[in-house]
Each structure stands twice: as C-alpha cells, then as structure tokens.
Amino acid sequence: MRITDQVRRILDWYESDNPGTKTSLARILMEGKLGGTGKLVILPVDQGFEHGPARSFASNPPAYDPRYHFELAIEAGLNAFASPLGMLEAGAASFAGAMPLILKMNSSNSLTTIKDQAVTASVSDALRLGCAAIGFTIYPGSDFCFEQMEELRELSREAKSAGLAVVVWSYPRGPMLNKEAETAVDVCAYAAHMAALTGANIIKVKPPTAHIGLDAAKKAYANIDISTLPKRVEHVMQACFAGRRIVLFSGGEAQDHVETVYETVRGLHAGGASGSIIGRNTFTRPKAEALTMLGKIIEIFQTKA
Amino acid sequence: MRITDQVRRILDWYESDNPGTKTSLARILMEGKLGGTGKLVILPVDQGFEHGPARSFASNPPAYDPRYHFELAIEAGLNAFASPLGMLEAGAASFAGAMPLILKMNSSNSLTTIKDQAVTASVSDALRLGCAAIGFTIYPGSDFCFEQMEELRELSREAKSAGLAVVVWSYPRGPMLNKEAETAVDVCAYAAHMAALTGANIIKVKPPTAHIGLDAAKKAYANIDISTLPKRVEHVMQACFAGRRIVLFSGGEAQDHVETVYETVRGLHAGGASGSIIGRNTFTRPKAEALTMLGKIIEIFQTKA
Amino acid sequence: MRITDQVRRILDWYESDNPGTKTSLARILMEGKLGGTGKLVILPVDQGFEHGPARSFASNPPAYDPRYHFELAIEAGLNAFASPLGMLEAGAASFAGAMPLILKMNSSNSLTTIKDQAVTASVSDALRLGCAAIGFTIYPGSDFCFEQMEELRELSREAKSAGLAVVVWSYPRGPMLNKEAETAVDVCAYAAHMAALTGANIIKVKPPTAHIGLDAAKKAYANIDISTLPKRVEHVMQACFAGRRIVLFSGGEAQDHVETVYETVRGLHAGGASGSIIGRNTFTRPKAEALTMLGKIIEIFQTKA
Amino acid sequence: MRITDQVRRILDWYESDNPGTKTSLARILMEGKLGGTGKLVILPVDQGFEHGPARSFASNPPAYDPRYHFELAIEAGLNAFASPLGMLEAGAASFAGAMPLILKMNSSNSLTTIKDQAVTASVSDALRLGCAAIGFTIYPGSDFCFEQMEELRELSREAKSAGLAVVVWSYPRGPMLNKEAETAVDVCAYAAHMAALTGANIIKVKPPTAHIGLDAAKKAYANIDISTLPKRVEHVMQACFAGRRIVLFSGGEAQDHVETVYETVRGLHAGGASGSIIGRNTFTRPKAEALTMLGKIIEIFQTKA
Amino acid sequence: MRITDQVRRILDWYESDNPGTKTSLARILMEGKLGGTGKLVILPVDQGFEHGPARSFASNPPAYDPRYHFELAIEAGLNAFASPLGMLEAGAASFAGAMPLILKMNSSNSLTTIKDQAVTASVSDALRLGCAAIGFTIYPGSDFCFEQMEELRELSREAKSAGLAVVVWSYPRGPMLNKEAETAVDVCAYAAHMAALTGANIIKVKPPTAHIGLDAAKKAYANIDISTLPKRVEHVMQACFAGRRIVLFSGGEAQDHVETVYETVRGLHAGGASGSIIGRNTFTRPKAEALTMLGKIIEIFQTKA
C-alpha cells in the first residue's frame, strides 16, 4: 500500500517512536474514506460504560449489539473503532483486519461518586485482539490526575515498545474547574498540551469555547484570537507541538439537529483539526441516518482546508 | 459428548476467547439436567463468608458440611457449584469430575464496616482444584469499584489465558444508590453491561425492579417497557450485548413461600434469562425440600420460553 | 455427573495428585461409550509426524483433514483424542467440550537418523486449547532416554500443577535392544514400570510378546507365566504398581484383517488392560469400517473380564 | 476495509488463533494486487545471509540497498516482504505501513560447515518493527531438526500470543536425504505436514518433483497421481490439513529464462497453491525486468484456477 | 518430642545448615525403633527403575504394590523410606506423617548403554509430598560425574534452602575402575569423602573391601589398618569429616543366607557406621522374613558399639 505524502509527513512527526508504532499509526491513517488524507474520523463506543446501556443505545436498539458498531465503522469508512475490552472481544475475531481497533484501557461510570476511572484492560489484551492502539483517558485537574498520568506512563511505555500507538483522551475537570471552564479554550489547549507531553500519539479533546477558565491565563490570551471556533482549534493545534501531533475533537454534546454537528465539524476542519472522534451523535441515531451524517462529516474533512 | 446446537451457538458468542475457555463454558453448559439446553442453574455458597455460618446454615445444620453442597448440586442436577477456596478444597478431591466448580475469588464479610471484598484465592488455586471458572464480585458505584475492576482485569486475564471461564457478580451499591436503587432496572442493566464490558463470560445480577435508580436515566426509559419482570429481564439481556452473553439472576430475597421463588423464576425465564444462581433459598431448607425446589426451577427453565 | 464407583476407585489410586488432575482424569474416564466403566479407548493421531502424511492418510483421504479425527473420536464414542499441536489447533474451537483432548508434546519423524523427539508444544498450549492431559513419549534404552525423562519431569510438573493429567508413551529402543526385544515382555513391563515411576497417570505400551529381551531378566521370568497375551498383559499391569495405574496398549501393528485386531484386544481385556490406544488401524480405513471396528473394540472392553 | 469472503474463509481455518494473529494474516492477505483473492506473492530477501552479498546482489547492484527491496515489493504490489533483522531495520521506519513485514528469525550461512541456523531476532523485534509475522526455517531430517522445532515452539508461542502470524520455511535435508530427495514429492509433502503440525499459519516449501525420496513411502504413493506439478502441488496442499493451511512455494531454482519461472508458477496455481515466495529470481534481475516478472506471476494467480 | 543427646550431637555437626534442614534430619533420626539412638536403617526401593520390576519384585509379588514398601518400613520401625517420584506419589497421602520420606531424584536403568542417570523429580515434588530429604546418586569416576555433581549442587542448594536434608548415594565407577576397584577401600573412602565435600547430610556407600583400587593410593594405605570390615568402615567414617557426617552402608550384594547379611551389619556397626540402607535383601523376601531380618539388623545397631 502506497503511503501518501500527507501521511508520510505525519509519521515523521513521531521521530522517536519505533517503526511498529508508526505502522500502527499508518494503519489508522490509511484506513477508510479519509485514508491517506491525514484526516481521521474515529468511532468511540464507551458510552455504555460511562452512562449505562439504555442512555446509550435505547434510542437505536440495534446498537446494543457490539457487532453493530464494527459494522457501522466499516460501512461508514471510518479510520478506527475504539471501545472497552468486552465490546472489542465480542467482534474482534469476526471482523479481524476489517477496521483498526483502539482498546479503551480505562473507563469511568455514572454510578460512582468518585471521579476516577478503572483500568479494565492490559496491553497484552490489545495485542491478542489485534489492536492498532490503546486509548486512555486522563482528567487533568482532578484529584486523580497524577495517578492517571502515571498509569498512562506505564501502559504507554509497554504499548509503544510493542508497536502500538497511544491515544489520549484529555478531559479537564476537578475542584478548580467549573462546568464552563472544562471546555474553556485555555483549559482545552492546556489539557491537549499535557497529553502531548505525556507522549500521546493521538490526542482527543472537546471543541474549545471562547471562555477563559483560568484567571492566571487571561493575560496570555489578551493577544490570541479566540473569537471563532476555527481560531480556537488553530490555537489548540498550535499548543500541540506547533501542529505536529494528531489532535481529534469530539462532535460536541449530543445534538438533535445534525446541521449543528456539521457546523462544528466545519469549524474544526477550518481550524486545522486532524479530525473527529464522534460517538453518541452517530450510534444513537438509526443506522441510515448515522451513515449519512458520517458521510457528510468525512466529506467536510475531504475538502481542501 | 455431542455439544448441542444451543450450546454451540452460545460458545460462538465468545469469539475472542481461546478454545480452553470455550471448553470450560461447555463443561458448565453441558452438565446436569439442563445440560445442552443453553440454560443454567448454579449453586453459590458464599453466604457463610458474607453473613456468618449460623445465619447461613443453622436452619439446616447438615449444610455446615461443605460436602453437603457438592452433593446437593450433584443430586439436583445443577450446572455448577460456586464457593470460596476453603469450601471447595473440602470436597474437590472427593467429588473430582462430578460437578463443574467455580472458585469464588473474592468475598466480603459482615464484621467490617468497609464495603469492599478480599481476594482470597488465586488462579493457580482454581487450576489445581480442577475448576471450570473463577467468580468475582464487583460493586459498581461503590468507592472500591475501580480497584475491584482492576483486580478483576488481572485475574480474568490470567484465568482466560489458562482456559478458565470468568463469572462476574455485579452488585451495584455505593453513595449514590439507596437500597431501592440497587435493584432498580436501570442500575441493574447498567451493572450487567459493565460486567460484559470487562470481558465476563457469565454475568450474575439481581432480578430488576420497576424502579428507576438514576434521575439521569429516566428520560432513556420513557419508551422502554419495564412494567413486568419478563420485560425487565429482556431489557437486561439486551443490555448485555443484545443477548449475546450468559446472564444469570439470583432467586431474589430469601423467601418463606417457595411459590414466590417459582414466580420469580418464571418471570426470569419468560424474559429470556440464561438461568438462575440460587443459594440461600435452597441450602437453608432441608435437603428434600431444596431438591424439590431446584427440580421445579429446572423444570421451569426446561419449558419452551 | 455421577462418577461411577469404578472410576472413583481409579481416581483414588492417584492420591498425591491434586483435584485438578483427578478432574481431568475423570473427564477422560467418564467420556464416551466406555464412560464410567474404568476402561478407555483413545484415538492417537501423530502418525503424520512420525511417518508422513501419505503413509498415514492416503488410504483414506478424508483423514487428511484434522476435523475428521475429532469427528471419528466423537462418533465412535471414544474417551479422548491425542494429537500434536497443529492438528489440535485445527479443531479445538469447533469441537470445544466435545471430546477430551490430549496434547502430544513431543514427536519424532522418519526423515532424521537421530532417534530422539522434538518437544513441539508447551503446557500453556494445552491449557489454552482446553486439553485434559499432555502426552509425552520416552524411549527407555535409547541414548536420549535421560534427556527425555528430564523433559518429561519438567512438563509433567508444570502440567500437574495446573490440573492436567499426564500420559506417557513408553517405547523401549536403543543399542541394547533389537527389534524383537522392543516388544519382549520383560522389556515392555520394565518400560511401563519406569513410566509409572516418573509419575505418569496413564501409561501406553505395546502388547508384549513372549520373548525375553534381556538375558539378565531370564532368571526372574522362570516362574512367571508369559505363555499367553492375557498372562503377559496381567504381568505388565502388575508391574505398574500392582495394577494401580491406568495402562493402555496399542492395537499392535497395522493389520489387514480386523479379526486380528479384535483377537489382540480380547487378549488385552482378558489380561486386565485398562484399554487401547488405537490409531493407524482406524484412520487408515474408511470411516464406516473404522466405526465398526471401534464399536467392536468398545464392546470387548464392555464385557465382564 | 471490507474483508473478502475468500479471505474470511481462510481466516476461519485458524480457529484456535487469537483475533490478533487473524488480523496479522488479514493484513497480509488483503495487501497488494492479490489482496482479497486468498492468493499471495511474498518477497523474501535472506540470500545475503545464506550465500553472501555478492552472490546475491552483484548482478543487480541497486539490490545491495535494503530500501530497494521494500520498494520492489511495494511497486510490484506484493503481499509481504520477509527479511532478517538488520535489513528490516534499514527500512521499517521509512516504509512504515506500506508493506506487511515478516521478520525472518533464523538464518544459516555459507561460511560454516554446521548445517544449522542462528536465531538472530526476537519477537519483541518483530513488534517494535511493526511486523505482521515472524518467519522461521526448519530442516526436517537434519541433525538439528529437533532443536529447531523446539526453538520454533517458543518463538511461535510468544509471537502468536502477541497477535503475530507465524511463517515456517520447511526445507528437508540431512543424512538420509540426498539432493534429489530434498525436493521429492513425498519428502516435500512430509515437510509441509510437519510445519502444519507445529502450528504454522503459513508454510513455505519448494516445488515438489516426481521423485520419491523415502523407500518406505513408495507403497503409499502407488495410487497417488504425482505425474504433473499440479497434481503434486495438490497432494502437498492436501497434506496440509486437507488444504486448510496457507502453503506457498518457491519459484524453484534461479532461472535464466523467465518463461521457466512462469511455467512453474502456472503449475503451482493449477495445483491450488496459495501462492509463491519468490526472491532470487526477482532481485538478481534489473528492477524493470523483476517488476514485469512479478506482474506476470500475479496475473497467473489472478486467473480462475 | 525430646531430642536425645545423641541426636542433638549429630545435628550440631551440620552447623551451617538452617534449622529446617536440621529439623528434617531430626525427623529421620527420631523415627522408628532406632529413633534417638543416632543410628539409622533406611529402606530404599529404586530397584524397579534400575533393574526392572520382575527382577525386583517377582520373588515376592506383594512388593509390586508401592504401599507394600511404606507398610514394610513402618512395621519394621525403620527411620525412612526412599524411592523415586511415582512410587512415593502412590502412597504419600495415605501414609502422610507415618514415615519420613526421601525422594530419590535420579535413577539409572538397565535398558540403556549410557551409564548416567535421569533426574526424574524436582525439589518442589519433595516439598509437596512432605519428604524429609532428597536423595541423589553420583558416579565418581564416570564420564558423567561432573554433570552429576553439578546437578546435585543445584538440587542440594534448592532442597536445603527449603529445609530439606540431602542424601547422596556415592557409587564409584568409570573407565579407571574395574569391578573390584568399585568397592575397594580407598575408592570407597574417596567416594564418601567427595559426597561429604558436596555438602551431603547423609552419605551412602557400599561396604568397602580390603582391595586398593588406585595404584597412586597404595603408599598412603601402607600404614592404615584395613584388614577387617570394622577397620575399613572406621576408615570410611574418618574420611567423612572425622566421623562428623552420617554415613550409611548398603547390605552388600543380594544374599541367600541372612546370616551373611547380619555378619556384614555387625562389621559395619563395629566400625562405627551410622547405619544401613537395605533394600533388595528385604523386599525380595516374604514380608515375615523381611521383618525378622530388619528386626535383627536394628537389634545389632541397638547394641552398644
């Protein structure tokens, strides 16, 4: 398979990673309809762990079946499918080779008051399931952020030495951050930057708002244009090693109107985002609708930026 | 031994598990009077650990002897017997090969105020005792749920790689959940779903009530029929990978009237449950009564659903 | 499953083995048409390794397919199927739970002049494939017999501690033994005894002839009746801890006339043999013929001795 | 990437391998111009180790550069590139993701009189280089065959548990086999069968001649049609689990006339071979010629058999 | 149990061994009719491995049963029973605690021309069977003596660190030693001394003859009184750290007349031997006879020396 120049250039950013990790990144970057463009759309399905099965799947009952999500990702021509251990195990053999898999290593849940995550999978699981990457969530700002970063350190080291890539979901939260601050542009850029500093190959954050979450940061943002989503995304990309890391953004809150989703995606693309990780907004809809939406999102990322 | 089509189909769900784990599942699924039907009744005896010996066995003193439970499971024609290390050790040689054993790896106790469990056995114990599976309890929602899931991850990985199956008891509890919420249908389905996501081969939950435990879940349940036990069980089964995982339900609270137990079991069966794990309601009764009750329960699961 | 008294008594012989190994032995002893009688017929298929595929399977081409042998063992109602790694891997998932498997750990081949065997599998393979036992061949008398016994020691220790049973094929050969001596009654009894001393749970030898292979043994045999096959088998059984070990005999050389095979089996049974391991004489024949033959052999072992 | 039915069917043969190994096989089977057809052409470059650089590359000096071979494999649209550690290290980063790599784990050399091979790489090397498989050579019949099979056992176990596939080159040689016997049809089928029994996912042998190498095998071949190359290949395929293993054949001896190579490949294809591993006959020629030849070979395998 | 002064004094010799090894020695020294005297009679049964079952047991068929030997040792009031793995496993649970066991770790056999021994057991076997010691045979002078001593080193180290005692059978043989030299007094003393130097707690040799086996030793023996068995035994004892090691002697060759055995034992005792290891001369006789003989031997060792 001829690796495109765009992908080749991206792989070169990861100059200290071994060829195995580059190969895993290439598997993801060359897959699907965006394969070769350097842009990515990834389907994450860990909503069931985070919010429970009914809240995740009741609006579209076929989605209770793990195979549905493998099929959705394949039919939509996405770049990868990310999910916790049990869901990947339920389809990894049937769909072997059909879609790069990202094993989501830790998960939170809505039944507990402790705002941490459980590490529910091992790097050896990722290898035996044929995954291209592991995924890990950190909550910068939370009381657990140091433990989480240290867990990430160990898993990342083990995963990368075995040729896997590492995807870090960086979701700021904690005593210093109110709801608004969690998606504030300064906090978002900061969270993305910390993920990059931990060695993440792919970074996932939420679309940043124009809010500034930290007083201490206000001065620094005096001369940064954060007036539009594209500008804010551009800033986040810059915060990740001057744009030399893959940074993905969620589709934002679950939306009733798909046009709102496209609007956000257009903003991400205009700002130079590497792509989207989009879950809830797809699998809660009937498959035909989800495929249409994903097709449209892919189309946006296919346009010249 | 010819594996029936029903069992063959169930084994196929576990496509990422090795032939050893499938063999262990087949040993359980092909055993006893329900052998080959795809339905299971399992005898669990960890009550002594959880509530003390007198509360567990005084009403039927022969049950103080571990061998009593092996014999009860064998005579009743059950699928497996689950118990902590010491009790299995007290009969595993005498009854070698007579009944698939599940080594209960962790246990709580009623003397402590800490609502965790101690891991009291190892995978090597399960192997040397000839067990078909390990059993593990998680308390989703509790302050210990993350540690428990991480313990489960390690034990599960080791057990499965050695060809054992993994049974997860998923009992929600914790600061957010009052007594009523612990068996609420949304919480029960959520707990079962999390067990599935951790990679459990067999999931054990309590029969769900019509209560909704989490406010955040109420909207999602607006259009889900939870009016009857069968409907609620159907929902829990669906929450476990669209019915592609073995899910067992307890017999409910200890009952004076056996008819109440049968009523529950009929509801479980009508909802498509894989079977029952029924302890207290059997071994607290005289053996003859327990055998009659278990015979009746098996009969219910033998009827066409 | 109710373990019969005959099987219970056999399991009691292995008093130093853990319940896991006893459970594995029980799985084998309770399987198939002879299940529960204490007698066994096992299908071994390592001929392809030892003599090449054409010499093994050309006379009955369906036997080139590993699944054929699983099916033959199941349809014939045998106790176990023994084969090297690759052949078991080709069917262990499809036939999970349907037939106790014995992973043949070492194999010789006819292309080499070195009369040793290669160890081609690990205990972890046996566990992940759901096997009930490992099988190992020693050549007492050969230049490699010490190394082989030491390899056996390690594999046996590891296998037994994980609850597997150990089957030892004991085939005397070497500089001191000519062709006739290899099946001489003294040499055969000696080989069986050594297998017992290494801790084998199940011992496999060839049917002994009336020949005495070692001059030094002649005096000892002056008063032992070795005039008939039953008497010689009786002696071999006695040599294995006074009949307190499971000892299986091969069907003898490949035979054109099945009646010769039955004649041998009748002799084995009359002498108190635990059963037969019979490969070549079955799978080289069309399946219908093989099933008839195996049915007949089972029938012989079912008769009162 | 949609896995074709042909490939899906092949993956199903490997029912005891984990989804990771199936994914690695799929990566190879879906790559290049034959991707999805179930047929493969692989470029092996270990000639330099076996015969020295000048004998391997002097006739086409660009081939001294490892990158030449990566490019050749990519431009020709092959399925995989196999080579020892150092050569893969010289291009694995530059060509990350562009071509499935097979790390050749052991190599012989022409400076020594000992007809063994050195194991020059580790499974962790294969993982850090992003390989899809490890490759290993055994010499059935040689004085080292047992040690080689035991080395293979350990490497194979480790590789498969990490989700890699295993390719075994099975080249008979040794005191019992003269030059003619090494490619005799009985010996070739036997060597392929042994590789299958060790658990190989992909087997590589030489095209078999009509010679019978072992006297003991002559009788078995009395009724097997070995008159033509297609018939002989058919027999070798059958010897590998009734055609349920991927078996590749070399292009035969280095040939001056490409037509001779095509003639052989046509015979292989007509006999149902899975494909070719073809090295010397390609890289010793100028690149344009090699590409023409490989294009022609691929074309042959693309025709309906 | 009050440890006698005699035993206390013996334990003090082993001042660098840990309390566990001393405890194991005490278990042996305090057992049976000689318990507390500092003298020992041990029953070894490895004849079946060395010479085959018929030559060992045919003259007294009950001896085919391993339990016979446990019972003989217990009824005769001996200090310990030594045997290879399989035979100990056949009784270690039934007779748990009834008799100190010595696990014979290596064994030779009469079918091979190679004069080595196979190590057929592990220290972990000795521990799980509840043994007090391991036993190991070395052949000083043989081509394998260095390997054997090195195997002994490893096993001894592991055994002693786990609190087991170590018994070394030191049987000189090899190219420099003819039959007569193997029991020559100089060679016997030399062999015993080497065993002591390897760290053996208990040393077993054959009764020495008045022959001098090595020319080089003749001068040294000019002034040593070796005219009688007591004098020669005295010399051997002296050779073992001036009598500060437990040294046991075999009963000599199998004897028709028991009086010859007693004569030898009287000589051993007169020379200060620690006791006898006596196998063949007991179990080849009917039990009543054997008990009489052992009673008589014990009586000899009970007399004041």
Coordinates of N, CA, C and O in Angstrom, one line a residue, chain D residues 30-75:
Chain D
M30 N -4.8 -9.2 2.5 CA -5.6 -8.1 1.9 C -4.7 -7.1 1.2 O -5.1 -6.1 0.6
E31 N -3.4 -7.3 1.3 CA -2.4 -6.3 0.7 C -2.1 -6.6 -0.8 O -2.2 -7.7 -1.2
G32 N -1.8 -5.5 -1.5 CA -1.3 -5.7 -2.8 C -2.3 -6.1 -3.9 O -3.5 -6.0 -3.7
K33 N -1.7 -6.4 -5.1 CA -2.6 -6.7 -6.2 C -3.4 -7.9 -6.0 O -4.5 -8.1 -6.6
L34 N -2.9 -8.9 -5.2 CA -3.7 -10.1 -5.0 C -4.5 -10.0 -3.7 O -5.2 -10.9 -3.3
G35 N -4.5 -8.8 -3.1 CA -5.3 -8.5 -1.9 C -6.7 -8.9 -2.0 O -7.4 -8.5 -2.9
G36 N -7.2 -9.8 -1.1 CA -8.6 -10.2 -1.1 C -8.8 -11.5 -1.9 O -9.9 -12.1 -1.8
T37 N -7.9 -11.9 -2.8 CA -8.1 -13.1 -3.6 C -7.8 -14.4 -2.8 O -8.2 -15.5 -3.3
G38 N -7.1 -14.3 -1.7 CA -6.7 -15.5 -1.0 C -5.4 -16.1 -1.5 O -4.9 -17.0 -1.0
K39 N -4.9 -15.4 -2.5 CA -3.6 -15.8 -3.1 C -2.5 -14.8 -2.6 O -2.8 -13.7 -2.3
L40 N -1.2 -15.3 -2.6 CA -0.2 -14.4 -2.1 C 1.1 -14.5 -2.9 O 1.5 -15.6 -3.3
V41 N 1.8 -13.4 -3.0 CA 3.2 -13.5 -3.5 C 4.0 -12.6 -2.5 O 3.7 -11.5 -2.2
I42 N 5.0 -13.3 -2.0 CA 5.9 -12.7 -0.9 C 7.3 -12.6 -1.4 O 7.8 -13.5 -2.1
L43 N 7.9 -11.5 -1.1 CA 9.3 -11.3 -1.5 C 10.2 -11.6 -0.3 O 10.1 -10.9 0.7
P44 N 11.1 -12.6 -0.4 CA 12.0 -12.9 0.7 C 13.4 -12.5 0.3 O 13.9 -12.8 -0.8
V45 N 14.1 -11.8 1.2 CA 15.5 -11.5 0.9 C 16.4 -11.8 2.1 O 16.7 -11.1 3.0
D46 N 16.7 -13.1 2.1 CA 17.7 -13.6 3.1 C 18.9 -14.2 2.4 O 19.7 -14.9 3.1
Q47 N 18.9 -14.0 1.1 CA 20.0 -14.6 0.3 C 21.4 -14.2 0.8 O 22.3 -14.9 0.7
G48 N 21.5 -12.9 1.1 CA 22.7 -12.3 1.6 C 23.3 -13.1 2.8 O 24.5 -13.3 2.9
F49 N 22.4 -13.5 3.7 CA 22.8 -14.2 4.9 C 23.2 -15.6 4.4 O 24.3 -16.2 4.9
E50 N 22.5 -16.2 3.6 CA 22.7 -17.6 3.2 C 23.9 -17.8 2.3 O 24.6 -18.8 2.4
H51 N 24.1 -16.9 1.3 CA 25.1 -17.1 0.3 C 26.1 -15.9 0.1 O 26.9 -16.0 -0.7
G52 N 25.9 -14.9 0.9 CA 26.8 -13.7 0.8 C 26.3 -12.7 -0.1 O 25.4 -13.0 -1.0
P53 N 26.7 -11.4 0.0 CA 26.1 -10.3 -0.7 C 26.4 -10.3 -2.2 O 25.5 -10.1 -3.0
A54 N 27.7 -10.7 -2.6 CA 28.0 -10.6 -4.0 C 27.2 -11.6 -4.8 O 26.6 -11.3 -5.8
R55 N 27.1 -12.8 -4.3 CA 26.3 -13.9 -5.0 C 24.9 -13.5 -5.0 O 24.1 -13.9 -5.9
S56 N 24.4 -12.6 -4.1 CA 23.0 -12.3 -4.1 C 22.7 -11.0 -4.9 O 21.7 -10.9 -5.6
F57 N 23.6 -10.0 -4.8 CA 23.2 -8.7 -5.3 C 24.1 -8.2 -6.5 O 23.8 -7.2 -7.1
A58 N 25.3 -8.8 -6.7 CA 26.2 -8.2 -7.7 C 25.6 -8.1 -9.1 O 26.0 -7.2 -9.9
S59 N 24.7 -9.0 -9.4 CA 24.2 -8.9 -10.8 C 23.2 -7.8 -10.9 O 22.8 -7.4 -12.1
N60 N 22.8 -7.2 -9.8 CA 21.8 -6.1 -9.9 C 22.2 -5.2 -8.7 O 21.5 -5.2 -7.7
P61 N 23.3 -4.4 -8.8 CA 23.8 -3.7 -7.6 C 22.8 -2.8 -6.8 O 23.0 -2.7 -5.6
P62 N 21.8 -2.2 -7.4 CA 20.9 -1.5 -6.5 C 20.3 -2.3 -5.4 O 19.9 -1.8 -4.4
A63 N 20.3 -3.7 -5.6 CA 19.8 -4.6 -4.6 C 20.6 -4.7 -3.3 O 20.2 -5.3 -2.3
Y64 N 21.8 -4.1 -3.4 CA 22.6 -4.0 -2.1 C 21.9 -3.2 -1.1 O 22.1 -3.3 0.1
D65 N 21.1 -2.2 -1.5 CA 20.4 -1.3 -0.6 C 19.1 -1.9 -0.1 O 18.2 -2.2 -0.9
P66 N 18.9 -2.1 1.2 CA 17.7 -2.7 1.7 C 16.4 -2.0 1.2 O 15.4 -2.6 1.0
R67 N 16.5 -0.7 1.0 CA 15.3 0.1 0.6 C 14.9 -0.4 -0.8 O 13.7 -0.2 -1.1
Y68 N 15.8 -0.9 -1.6 CA 15.4 -1.4 -2.9 C 14.4 -2.5 -2.8 O 13.4 -2.5 -3.6
H69 N 14.5 -3.3 -1.8 CA 13.6 -4.5 -1.7 C 12.2 -4.0 -1.2 O 11.2 -4.6 -1.6
F70 N 12.2 -3.1 -0.2 CA 10.9 -2.5 0.2 C 10.2 -2.0 -1.0 O 9.0 -2.2 -1.3
E71 N 10.9 -1.2 -1.8 CA 10.3 -0.5 -3.0 C 9.9 -1.5 -4.0 O 8.8 -1.4 -4.6
L72 N 10.7 -2.5 -4.2 CA 10.3 -3.6 -5.2 C 9.0 -4.2 -4.8 O 8.1 -4.4 -5.6
A73 N 8.9 -4.6 -3.5 CA 7.7 -5.3 -3.0 C 6.5 -4.4 -3.1 O 5.4 -4.8 -3.5
I74 N 6.7 -3.1 -2.8 CA 5.5 -2.1 -2.9 C 5.1 -1.9 -4.3 O 4.0 -2.0 -4.7
E75 N 6.1 -1.6 -5.2 CA 5.8 -1.3 -6.6 C 5.2 -2.5 -7.3 O 4.3 -2.3 -8.1

